[in-house]
Coordinates of C-alpha atoms in Angstrom, one line a residue:
M22 CA -53.0 15.1 16.2
K23 CA -50.9 16.5 19.8
L24 CA -53.7 15.6 22.7
R25 CA -53.4 17.8 25.5
T26 CA -51.7 17.3 28.9
A27 CA -55.4 17.3 31.0
T28 CA -56.2 14.6 27.8
V29 CA -53.0 12.2 28.6
D30 CA -53.9 12.5 32.5
K31 CA -57.1 11.6 32.0
L32 CA -56.1 8.4 29.7
L33 CA -53.0 7.2 32.5
T34 CA -56.1 7.5 35.1
A35 CA -59.1 5.9 33.3
A36 CA -56.5 3.1 32.3
G37 CA -54.8 2.8 35.8
S38 CA -58.5 3.0 37.7
V39 CA -59.8 0.5 35.4
A40 CA -57.1 -2.0 35.7
L41 CA -56.8 -1.7 39.5
F42 CA -60.2 -2.4 39.5
A43 CA -60.1 -5.6 37.1
A44 CA -57.4 -6.8 39.2
L45 CA -59.5 -6.2 42.5
L46 CA -61.8 -8.8 40.3
V47 CA -59.5 -11.5 40.4
I48 CA -58.6 -11.4 44.4
A49 CA -62.0 -11.4 44.6
R50 CA -62.9 -14.0 42.5
T51 CA -59.8 -16.6 43.8
P52 CA -59.8 -19.2 47.0
P53 CA -58.2 -18.0 49.9
A54 CA -55.3 -20.1 50.8
A55 CA -56.1 -23.5 52.1
G56 CA -52.5 -23.8 54.0
Y57 CA -48.9 -22.9 53.5
E58 CA -48.4 -22.1 50.3
L59 CA -45.4 -21.7 48.0
S60 CA -44.8 -18.2 47.0
V61 CA -48.2 -16.1 46.6
Y62 CA -47.6 -14.9 42.7
Q63 CA -48.4 -18.6 42.1
A64 CA -51.7 -18.0 43.6
Y65 CA -53.0 -15.5 41.0
P66 CA -53.4 -16.3 37.3
A67 CA -50.4 -14.1 35.1
Y68 CA -53.0 -11.2 34.0
F69 CA -53.1 -10.2 37.4
W70 CA -49.6 -9.8 37.5
I71 CA -49.8 -6.8 34.3
L72 CA -52.9 -5.6 36.3
I73 CA -51.3 -5.0 38.8
V74 CA -47.8 -3.6 37.0
A75 CA -50.0 -1.3 34.7
A76 CA -52.1 0.0 37.6
S77 CA -48.7 0.9 39.0
A78 CA -46.8 2.4 35.5
C79 CA -50.4 4.3 35.0
G80 CA -50.3 6.8 38.0
I81 CA -46.2 7.3 38.1
G82 CA -47.2 8.2 34.4
V83 CA -49.2 10.5 35.6
L84 CA -46.5 11.9 37.9
L85 CA -43.8 11.5 35.3
H86 CA -45.8 14.0 32.9
Q87 CA -47.5 16.7 35.2
A88 CA -43.2 16.7 36.0
F89 CA -42.7 17.3 32.9
A90 CA -46.2 19.2 30.8
S91 CA -46.1 22.3 29.6
D92 CA -49.4 23.2 30.5
R93 CA -50.2 21.9 34.5
T94 CA -53.4 20.4 35.8
S95 CA -54.7 18.8 39.0
W96 CA -54.6 14.6 37.8
W97 CA -50.9 15.0 39.5
L98 CA -53.7 14.0 42.6
A99 CA -55.0 11.1 41.1
G100 CA -52.4 10.1 39.6
L101 CA -50.6 10.2 43.4
L102 CA -53.7 8.4 44.5
L103 CA -53.9 5.8 42.0
V104 CA -50.1 4.9 43.1
V105 CA -50.5 5.0 47.0
F106 CA -54.1 2.4 46.2
T107 CA -52.2 0.2 43.7
N108 CA -49.9 -0.3 47.0
S109 CA -51.7 -0.5 49.5
V110 CA -53.6 -3.7 47.6
L111 CA -50.2 -4.9 47.0
L112 CA -49.5 -4.6 49.9
G113 CA -52.5 -6.1 51.6
L114 CA -52.7 -9.2 50.0
P115 CA -52.3 -11.8 52.9
V116 CA -55.3 -10.2 53.5
F117 CA -57.2 -11.6 50.7
R118 CA -55.7 -14.4 50.8
G119 CA -56.8 -15.2 53.8
Y120 CA -53.1 -16.3 55.5
A121 CA -53.9 -16.4 59.3
F122 CA -50.5 -14.2 60.6
F123 CA -48.3 -12.5 57.2
P124 CA -45.4 -12.1 57.6
S125 CA -43.9 -14.4 60.3
G126 CA -40.1 -14.1 62.2
D127 CA -40.0 -10.2 64.1
A128 CA -43.7 -9.8 63.6
M129 CA -44.4 -13.0 65.5
T130 CA -42.0 -11.4 68.2
H131 CA -43.5 -8.0 68.4
I132 CA -47.4 -9.3 68.6
G133 CA -45.8 -11.3 71.9
M134 CA -44.4 -7.8 72.5
M135 CA -47.7 -6.3 71.9
K136 CA -48.9 -9.2 74.6
D137 CA -46.9 -8.3 77.4
I138 CA -47.6 -4.7 77.5
M139 CA -51.7 -6.0 77.6
A140 CA -50.8 -8.3 80.2
T141 CA -48.7 -5.9 82.5
G142 CA -49.8 -2.4 81.8
H143 CA -46.2 -1.6 81.0
I144 CA -44.0 -1.4 78.6
G145 CA -41.2 -3.9 79.2
D146 CA -36.9 -3.0 80.0
G147 CA -35.8 -5.3 77.0
N148 CA -38.4 -3.8 75.0
F149 CA -36.4 -1.0 72.8
Y150 CA -39.2 -0.1 70.0
P151 CA -42.1 0.3 72.2
I152 CA -43.4 2.9 69.5
V153 CA -44.5 0.4 67.2
H154 CA -45.7 -1.8 70.4
V155 CA -48.2 1.0 71.6
L156 CA -49.4 1.9 68.1
G157 CA -50.0 -2.1 67.7
V158 CA -51.8 -2.1 71.3
S159 CA -53.9 0.5 70.1
L160 CA -55.1 -1.3 67.7
L161 CA -55.4 -4.8 69.3
D162 CA -56.9 -3.4 72.5
V163 CA -58.7 -0.2 70.6
A164 CA -59.7 -1.1 67.7
G165 CA -60.4 -4.7 68.0
L166 CA -58.7 -5.7 65.3
S167 CA -57.0 -9.5 65.0
Y168 CA -53.0 -9.8 65.0
A169 CA -52.8 -10.1 61.6
A170 CA -54.7 -7.3 60.4
V171 CA -52.6 -5.3 62.7
T172 CA -49.6 -7.4 61.4
N173 CA -50.5 -6.0 58.2
L174 CA -51.9 -2.3 58.7
L175 CA -49.2 -1.5 60.5
P176 CA -46.4 -1.6 58.1
A177 CA -49.1 -0.6 55.2
F178 CA -49.8 2.9 56.5
F179 CA -46.7 3.4 57.6
S180 CA -45.1 2.6 53.4
G181 CA -48.2 4.5 52.3
L182 CA -47.3 7.2 55.0
Y183 CA -43.6 7.4 52.9
V184 CA -44.9 8.3 50.2
L185 CA -46.8 11.8 51.1
N186 CA -44.4 12.7 53.8
I187 CA -41.7 12.2 50.6
Y188 CA -44.6 14.4 48.3
L189 CA -44.6 17.2 51.9
L190 CA -40.2 17.6 51.9
A191 CA -40.4 17.9 47.8
T192 CA -43.0 20.5 47.9
I193 CA -41.0 22.5 50.6
L194 CA -37.3 21.9 48.6
G195 CA -38.5 22.2 45.0
K196 CA -38.2 25.1 43.2
N197 CA -41.8 24.7 41.9
R198 CA -44.5 21.9 41.1
G199 CA -42.7 19.6 38.4
Q200 CA -40.0 19.4 40.4
A201 CA -42.1 18.3 43.6
L202 CA -43.4 16.3 41.2
L203 CA -40.5 14.3 40.2
I204 CA -38.8 13.8 43.6
T205 CA -42.7 11.5 44.3
A206 CA -42.7 9.8 41.3
F207 CA -39.5 8.7 42.5
A208 CA -40.1 7.5 45.5
A209 CA -43.3 6.1 44.1
P210 CA -42.3 2.7 43.3
L211 CA -41.8 0.0 46.2
V212 CA -38.2 0.0 46.3
F213 CA -37.5 -0.9 49.9
S214 CA -39.2 -4.5 48.5
Y215 CA -40.0 -6.4 51.0
L216 CA -39.5 -4.5 54.2
H217 CA -42.2 -2.8 53.2
T218 CA -44.5 -6.4 54.5
L219 CA -42.5 -6.1 57.6
V220 CA -43.3 -5.0 61.0
H221 CA -39.5 -3.9 61.0
P222 CA -39.4 -0.4 63.4
A223 CA -36.4 0.0 61.9
T224 CA -37.9 0.7 58.3
M225 CA -41.1 2.0 59.3
S226 CA -39.2 4.4 61.8
T227 CA -37.3 5.5 58.1
F228 CA -40.0 6.2 56.6
M229 CA -40.5 9.2 58.9
V230 CA -36.9 10.5 58.6
P231 CA -38.8 12.7 55.1
L232 CA -41.2 14.2 57.8
I233 CA -38.8 14.9 60.3
L234 CA -36.8 17.0 57.3
Y235 CA -39.9 18.4 56.6
F236 CA -40.8 20.3 59.5
Y237 CA -37.1 21.0 59.6
H238 CA -36.7 22.9 56.1
R239 CA -39.7 24.4 57.1
R240 CA -38.8 26.2 59.7
R241 CA -36.1 28.5 57.1
V242 CA -38.0 28.7 55.2
F243 CA -40.4 30.5 56.8
P244 CA -39.1 31.8 59.5
A245 CA -42.2 33.8 60.5
E246 CA -44.0 30.4 60.9
H247 CA -41.1 28.9 63.4
R248 CA -43.1 27.8 66.4
I249 CA -45.7 25.1 64.1
P250 CA -42.6 23.4 62.7
I251 CA -40.3 24.4 66.0
A252 CA -42.9 21.6 68.1
L253 CA -43.8 19.2 66.0
S254 CA -40.1 18.8 65.5
V255 CA -39.6 17.8 68.9
F256 CA -42.0 15.9 69.1
L257 CA -40.6 13.6 66.2
A258 CA -37.8 13.6 67.4
V259 CA -38.8 12.1 70.4
M260 CA -41.4 10.1 69.1
L261 CA -38.1 8.4 66.8
A262 CA -35.8 8.1 69.6
F263 CA -38.5 5.6 71.1
F264 CA -38.8 4.6 67.7
H265 CA -35.8 2.5 66.2
P266 CA -31.9 3.5 68.5
V267 CA -30.6 3.3 64.9
T268 CA -32.8 5.9 62.4
T269 CA -31.9 8.1 65.4
V270 CA -28.6 7.9 65.4
F271 CA -29.5 8.4 61.3
V272 CA -31.4 11.1 61.8
I273 CA -28.9 13.3 64.1
T274 CA -25.9 12.6 61.7
G275 CA -27.7 13.6 58.5
I276 CA -29.3 17.3 60.1
L277 CA -25.3 17.6 61.9
A278 CA -24.2 17.3 57.9
L279 CA -27.2 19.3 56.2
N280 CA -25.9 22.0 58.8
L281 CA -22.4 21.6 58.1
S282 CA -22.6 21.3 54.3
G283 CA -24.4 24.8 54.5
V284 CA -21.1 26.1 55.6
I285 CA -19.1 24.7 52.6
Y286 CA -21.7 25.2 50.4
R287 CA -20.9 29.5 51.8
Q288 CA -16.8 28.4 51.7
I289 CA -17.6 27.2 48.3
A290 CA -19.3 30.1 47.3
R291 CA -17.3 32.8 48.6
L292 CA -14.4 31.3 47.4
K293 CA -16.0 31.2 43.4
G294 CA -17.0 35.1 44.2
R295 CA -21.1 34.2 44.6
A296 CA -23.0 35.4 47.0
P297 CA -24.5 32.3 48.2
R298 CA -27.4 31.6 48.7
G299 CA -29.6 30.1 51.6
G300 CA -29.7 31.8 55.1
G301 CA -26.6 30.9 57.8
S302 CA -27.4 28.1 60.5
T303 CA -29.0 29.6 63.8
A304 CA -29.2 27.8 66.6
W305 CA -32.6 26.4 66.1
D306 CA -31.1 23.8 63.5
Y307 CA -29.4 22.0 66.0
L308 CA -33.0 21.0 67.8
I309 CA -33.8 18.2 66.7
P310 CA -30.5 16.6 66.8
L311 CA -30.1 18.1 70.7
T312 CA -33.4 16.2 70.8
G313 CA -32.7 13.3 69.6
V314 CA -29.4 12.8 72.0
V315 CA -30.9 14.2 74.6
V316 CA -34.2 11.3 74.5
F317 CA -31.6 9.0 73.9
L318 CA -29.4 9.2 76.4
I319 CA -33.1 9.8 79.1
W320 CA -34.7 6.3 77.9
H321 CA -34.6 4.5 81.1
F322 CA -33.6 7.2 83.6
P323 CA -31.5 5.2 86.1
Q324 CA -27.7 5.4 85.6
E325 CA -27.3 1.5 85.1
A326 CA -30.1 1.6 82.1
I327 CA -28.6 3.6 80.3
L328 CA -25.6 2.3 80.6
H329 CA -26.9 -1.1 79.6
R330 CA -28.5 0.6 76.6
L331 CA -25.6 2.7 75.4
R332 CA -23.7 -0.6 75.6
V333 CA -26.3 -3.0 73.3
V334 CA -27.0 0.0 71.2
G335 CA -22.8 0.5 70.5
D336 CA -22.6 -4.0 70.9
F337 CA -25.5 -3.8 67.7
L338 CA -23.4 -1.0 65.4
S339 CA -20.2 -2.6 66.4
R340 CA -20.3 -6.3 67.0
G341 CA -23.6 -7.2 66.7
A342 CA -22.6 -10.2 63.7
R343 CA -20.0 -12.9 64.1
T344 CA -19.6 -11.7 60.3
S345 CA -19.8 -8.5 58.1
V346 CA -22.8 -8.8 55.9
Y347 CA -20.8 -8.8 53.0
V348 CA -18.7 -12.1 53.5
G349 CA -21.9 -13.4 55.3
H350 CA -23.7 -13.4 51.6
T351 CA -21.1 -14.2 49.8
E352 CA -19.7 -17.0 51.3
T353 CA -23.1 -18.8 51.2
L354 CA -22.7 -17.6 47.3
A355 CA -20.0 -19.1 46.5
A356 CA -21.2 -22.3 48.8
A357 CA -24.9 -22.1 46.7
G358 CA -22.1 -23.4 43.4
L359 CA -25.4 -20.6 41.6
T360 CA -23.8 -20.6 37.8
A361 CA -23.1 -17.2 36.8
S362 CA -26.5 -16.5 34.5
Q363 CA -28.1 -17.9 37.9
T364 CA -26.3 -15.4 40.1
I365 CA -27.2 -12.5 37.8
E366 CA -31.0 -13.2 37.7
L367 CA -30.9 -13.4 41.7
F368 CA -28.9 -10.1 42.5
I369 CA -31.6 -8.0 39.6
A370 CA -34.2 -10.0 41.3
R371 CA -33.4 -9.1 45.0
Y372 CA -31.2 -5.7 44.2
G373 CA -32.0 -4.4 41.1
A374 CA -34.6 -2.1 41.9
V375 CA -32.1 -0.5 44.2
F376 CA -28.6 -0.9 42.2
V377 CA -31.1 1.2 39.3
Y378 CA -31.5 3.6 42.0
G379 CA -28.2 3.5 43.5
I380 CA -26.7 4.4 39.7
V381 CA -29.4 7.1 39.3
A382 CA -28.6 8.7 42.2
G383 CA -25.0 7.8 42.0
T384 CA -24.9 10.2 38.9
A385 CA -26.9 12.9 40.4
V386 CA -24.3 13.4 43.0
L387 CA -21.2 13.3 40.6
L388 CA -23.2 16.0 38.6
V389 CA -22.9 18.2 41.6
V390 CA -20.0 17.4 42.6
R391 CA -18.7 18.2 38.9
S392 CA -20.3 22.0 39.9
I393 CA -18.8 23.0 42.3
L394 CA -15.0 21.6 40.7
S395 CA -16.1 23.7 37.9
R396 CA -14.5 27.7 38.3
R397 CA -18.0 28.8 36.4
S398 CA -21.4 27.4 37.7
L399 CA -22.1 26.9 41.5
P400 CA -24.4 23.9 42.2
D401 CA -28.0 25.2 43.4
P402 CA -27.6 24.6 48.2
Y403 CA -30.4 22.2 48.3
H404 CA -28.4 20.0 45.6
F405 CA -25.2 20.1 47.3
S406 CA -27.0 19.7 51.3
Y407 CA -29.1 16.7 50.0
A408 CA -25.3 15.3 48.2
A409 CA -23.6 15.8 50.7
L410 CA -26.8 13.7 52.6
F411 CA -26.7 11.0 50.1
V412 CA -23.0 10.3 50.8
V413 CA -23.7 10.4 54.3
G414 CA -26.3 7.4 53.4
V415 CA -24.0 5.3 51.3
G416 CA -21.2 5.9 54.3
A417 CA -23.9 4.5 56.9
S418 CA -24.9 1.9 54.1
V419 CA -21.4 0.3 53.4
F420 CA -19.9 0.6 57.4
S421 CA -22.9 -1.5 58.1
L422 CA -21.3 -3.5 54.7
F423 CA -18.8 -4.3 56.0
G424 CA -18.5 -4.1 59.9
F425 CA -19.6 -6.3 62.0
T426 CA -23.5 -4.8 62.9
G427 CA -26.7 -6.3 63.6
E428 CA -27.4 -5.2 60.1
Q429 CA -28.1 -8.7 58.6
S430 CA -30.4 -8.0 55.4
P431 CA -29.0 -5.8 51.9
L432 CA -32.2 -4.6 52.2
R433 CA -31.7 -3.2 55.1
I434 CA -28.9 -1.1 55.2
S435 CA -29.3 0.4 52.1
R436 CA -32.8 2.2 53.9
F437 CA -30.0 4.9 54.7
F438 CA -29.6 6.0 50.9
L439 CA -32.7 5.1 49.2
I440 CA -33.8 7.7 51.6
V441 CA -32.5 10.4 49.9
A442 CA -32.1 8.6 46.0
P443 CA -35.8 10.5 45.6
V444 CA -34.9 13.7 46.6
I445 CA -31.3 14.0 44.9
S446 CA -32.7 12.2 41.8
G447 CA -34.9 14.4 41.4
F448 CA -33.4 17.9 42.4
V449 CA -30.4 17.5 40.1
F450 CA -32.0 16.2 37.1
Y451 CA -34.9 18.1 37.4
D452 CA -32.4 21.4 36.9
L453 CA -30.6 19.9 34.6
I454 CA -33.1 19.2 32.2
T455 CA -34.9 22.4 32.4
K456 CA -32.1 24.6 33.3
R457 CA -34.1 26.3 36.3
H458 CA -35.8 28.3 33.7
L459 CA -39.9 28.1 32.8
F460 CA -40.2 24.9 31.0
R461 CA -41.6 24.0 27.8
W462 CA -41.3 20.6 26.0
S463 CA -40.9 22.4 22.7
R464 CA -38.0 24.3 23.5
L465 CA -36.0 21.4 24.7
K466 CA -33.1 19.6 23.5
P467 CA -33.6 16.0 22.0
T468 CA -30.8 15.2 24.2
R469 CA -32.7 16.4 27.1
K470 CA -36.0 14.6 26.1
A471 CA -34.1 11.4 26.0
L472 CA -33.0 12.3 29.2
I473 CA -36.7 12.5 30.9
A474 CA -37.4 9.0 28.6
A475 CA -34.0 7.4 30.5
I476 CA -35.3 8.7 34.1
V477 CA -39.2 7.7 32.9
L478 CA -37.4 3.7 32.0
A479 CA -35.5 3.7 35.3
V480 CA -38.6 4.6 38.1
L481 CA -40.5 2.3 35.5
A482 CA -37.8 -0.5 35.7
A483 CA -37.7 0.1 39.4
A484 CA -40.7 -0.5 40.2
I485 CA -41.7 -3.5 38.0
L486 CA -38.6 -5.2 39.8
S487 CA -40.1 -3.8 42.8
I488 CA -43.6 -5.3 42.7
F489 CA -42.0 -8.9 42.2
N490 CA -39.6 -8.6 45.8
V491 CA -42.3 -7.6 48.0
Y492 CA -43.1 -10.5 48.5
H493 CA -40.7 -13.7 48.7
S494 CA -40.6 -17.2 46.3
P495 CA -38.5 -19.0 44.2
W496 CA -37.6 -16.4 42.5
V497 CA -35.5 -13.9 45.2
M498 CA -34.5 -17.5 46.5
N499 CA -36.9 -17.4 50.1
H500 CA -39.8 -18.5 51.5
N501 CA -42.6 -17.7 51.8
L502 CA -43.3 -15.6 55.7
Q503 CA -47.0 -16.5 55.6
V504 CA -48.2 -18.7 58.7
S505 CA -50.9 -21.0 59.1
Q506 CA -53.6 -21.7 61.3
M507 CA -52.6 -25.3 61.7
N508 CA -48.8 -24.0 62.2
I509 CA -50.9 -21.6 65.1
V510 CA -52.2 -24.3 66.0
G511 CA -50.2 -26.6 66.3
A512 CA -47.2 -24.6 67.9
E513 CA -49.7 -23.7 70.7
W514 CA -50.1 -27.6 71.6
F515 CA -46.7 -28.7 71.2
S516 CA -46.2 -25.7 73.5
N517 CA -48.5 -27.2 76.5
H518 CA -47.8 -30.8 76.4
Q519 CA -44.2 -30.8 75.7
D520 CA -41.4 -32.1 78.1
R521 CA -39.1 -29.0 78.5
N522 CA -36.2 -31.6 79.6
V523 CA -36.3 -32.9 76.2
V524 CA -33.9 -30.8 73.5
T525 CA -36.6 -29.8 70.6
A526 CA -35.7 -30.7 66.8
T527 CA -37.1 -28.5 63.9
R528 CA -38.2 -28.0 60.5
L529 CA -40.4 -25.4 60.4
G530 CA -39.3 -23.4 56.9
G531 CA -38.1 -20.2 58.5
V532 CA -41.0 -20.0 61.6
G533 CA -38.6 -20.8 64.3
L534 CA -40.2 -22.6 67.3
R535 CA -39.3 -19.2 69.4
R536 CA -41.2 -16.7 67.3
L537 CA -43.9 -19.1 67.6
E538 CA -44.0 -19.4 71.7
H539 CA -43.6 -15.7 72.2
F540 CA -46.7 -15.4 69.9
H541 CA -49.1 -18.0 71.4
F542 CA -47.2 -16.7 75.3
G543 CA -45.6 -13.1 74.7
R544 CA -42.2 -12.5 75.0
A545 CA -41.5 -12.6 78.6
R546 CA -41.7 -16.2 78.6
A547 CA -38.6 -18.5 78.8
T548 CA -37.9 -20.2 75.5
L549 CA -36.2 -23.1 75.1
A550 CA -32.8 -23.3 72.4
T551 CA -33.9 -25.7 69.4
E552 CA -31.5 -27.7 66.9
A553 CA -32.3 -28.4 63.3
I554 CA -33.7 -32.0 61.6
P555 CA -30.3 -33.2 59.4
S556 CA -31.3 -33.7 56.1
H557 CA -33.8 -36.9 55.0
F558 CA -33.8 -37.3 59.5
G559 CA -30.1 -38.8 58.7
Y560 CA -30.9 -42.0 57.2
K561 CA -27.8 -41.2 54.5
E562 CA -26.3 -42.5 57.7
F563 CA -27.9 -44.2 60.3
A564 CA -30.1 -46.9 60.6
S565 CA -32.7 -45.8 63.1
I566 CA -33.4 -41.9 63.8
S567 CA -32.1 -42.8 67.2
E568 CA -28.5 -43.4 66.0
T569 CA -29.1 -39.5 64.2
F570 CA -29.7 -38.0 67.7
D571 CA -26.6 -40.2 69.8
F572 CA -29.6 -42.0 71.3
Q573 CA -31.0 -39.1 73.2
D574 CA -34.3 -37.6 73.2
R575 CA -36.3 -35.6 71.4
Y576 CA -39.2 -34.1 69.9
L577 CA -39.2 -33.1 66.4
L578 CA -41.5 -30.4 64.6
I579 CA -42.2 -30.8 61.3
S580 CA -44.7 -28.3 59.4
E581 CA -45.8 -28.2 55.6
A582 CA -43.5 -25.4 54.9
G583 CA -40.9 -27.3 56.5
R584 CA -41.1 -30.1 53.8
V585 CA -40.9 -27.4 50.9
F586 CA -38.5 -25.3 51.7
A587 CA -35.8 -26.6 49.1
M588 CA -38.2 -25.7 46.6
M589 CA -37.1 -22.1 47.0
L590 CA -33.8 -22.7 45.9
P591 CA -32.8 -23.9 42.4
E592 CA -31.6 -28.0 42.4
N593 CA -28.2 -27.3 41.9
A594 CA -28.5 -25.5 44.6
R595 CA -30.6 -27.5 47.2
H596 CA -27.9 -29.2 49.4
M597 CA -27.7 -25.5 50.6
T598 CA -30.2 -26.8 53.1
A599 CA -32.6 -30.2 54.3
E600 CA -34.6 -31.6 52.2
D601 CA -36.6 -35.0 52.7
T602 CA -38.0 -37.0 50.6
E603 CA -41.2 -39.2 50.3
D604 CA -39.0 -42.2 51.0
D605 CA -37.9 -40.4 54.2
F606 CA -41.0 -40.2 55.8
A607 CA -41.8 -43.4 54.9
R608 CA -38.6 -44.7 56.9
L609 CA -39.3 -42.4 59.7
R610 CA -42.8 -43.2 59.5
A611 CA -41.5 -46.7 60.3
D612 CA -38.7 -46.2 62.6
P613 CA -39.6 -47.6 65.5
A614 CA -37.7 -45.3 67.5
A615 CA -40.3 -42.3 66.0
A616 CA -43.9 -41.8 66.8
Q617 CA -46.0 -38.7 65.9
I618 CA -47.6 -37.3 68.5
Y619 CA -49.7 -35.2 67.3
G620 CA -51.2 -33.8 63.4
N621 CA -53.0 -31.4 62.4
G622 CA -52.5 -32.3 58.2
D623 CA -49.5 -29.0 58.1
F624 CA -47.7 -29.0 61.3
E625 CA -46.8 -32.2 63.0
V626 CA -45.3 -33.0 66.7
W627 CA -42.8 -36.2 66.5
R628 CA -41.4 -38.2 69.2
V629 CA -37.7 -39.6 68.9
Y630 CA -36.4 -42.7 71.6
G631 CA -33.1 -42.5 72.3
G632 CA -33.2 -46.1 73.4
W633 CA -34.3 -47.7 70.7
G634 CA -31.2 -48.7 68.2
N635 CA -29.2 -48.4 71.4
A636 CA -27.9 -51.8 71.4
G637 CA -27.5 -51.6 75.0
E638 CA -31.0 -51.1 75.6
A639 CA -32.6 -52.8 72.6
G640 CA -32.6 -56.2 74.6
A641 CA -33.3 -54.9 78.5
K642 CA -36.6 -53.4 76.4

């Protein structure tokens, strides 16, 4: 018996809703974290993750089913909402776990910059991302939210906004609702992985790019209603310049590429004796890049500040790092000594979803190229334009991969083409399946039905891989970005009581002292440089820890995150990071050159007295 379209959508929506509700019950019944935990994935039972996967798959399934269904219903909206709610629950897990703060790293510095704004009443000279901080200050000062709530709400909000922005763009570009829903379904998985959880201006600003493109195309599609799209385009271009400079450069380049692709497309059409579809470029098409350039240049009005910021951005793009992302990661991988199977598993865990989308979108671009080279066919103008934009995105990612830029994460540099991948994939494969005619499932050839099945499997595979890469864990060989309350309290105590003339050595599991000081005192506070505590506290080579530090005074900061940091790696790769055993800690406690001066169960402060163990000074003591 053949089920009606609405029945299938209702069943998927009901199943997904039940799964999501059951997952919320598991969250409610699970006690919050008592301290630092190795991974959020280990905090919940396996069936909880099955429920999350099921809820996400059902939501995406409704979108995909409605994209190719012969009978269209309004149940696609239920699927879209189910996707957004499931993603929101997944991104809200640090709140549900009761983390004092999440994530560590840049977010703590961003909180410090928000504190600077609240303390001084203005944006500091070193603040390159004022939009994020102004939004954060509004939530802190006006809404009265906590720091942890702000750093969880902002990424989740922009992540949900990204899906809605893609949907808006798809509605203005797609020939029908089916094509728009396929594009939206491609954007539904959390393919940017852990970047969805970070207070990261580069990623958050990238999530706004589809909205800028929406207003860009809306003015072209509805020229009689151009005033509002033009005004909003200018507003977003201005805001983007204060959001992140690199995203601004990418949007300027991308819009120019779209305009140029239109010129090239019309020339190709004329060479083939075809009437080009779509209108030519006008001066309004250059308004967004022009606005971006102007605002970018007058970010700070004084000439010295302009030149300084241009140098900073130029250095970021050309000399931001001593080694490229490719060289840095390949050298680290080689030094880790992972087996072939471990390397493949790590690649799938970290970059599997990106790889799937890169292959799908790359195939779509090749189909567009084949159509261009064919004498009898001419690609759709949007296919050609977004294939060109995807190539620009890949070019930007490749430049960041092999260049010495400030981009240090393969996932972060992938954002340039990932933002375009859903659009070009949905465009090309929908038209390839339907042949640009009214869709009828019964008329589809088996090969096209197989292509639909392959698309469904690709999107669901990306969704599942992304769910298990949203948070760091031993599977991706990375530490949990949780910051415990005891870590925060302990770092504040140390910053208020330390002798800043004594060098500090740390083992804080990825939570740097500089970030903690930014969090407590604002970014304007000067932070002393720190060094790493040697593995085993140096006891493998030296009898006393004072000898480890060449008989110099030191502070040692040790947290629970630092103690378990090595457990992120398989045993054959733990030589890559410092590791301490219980015997090492026993020797530290018995070492007369070291004394614990603070401890709260998670965060410890030790003082190393360099005179102890020095033969010349030991007798005097």
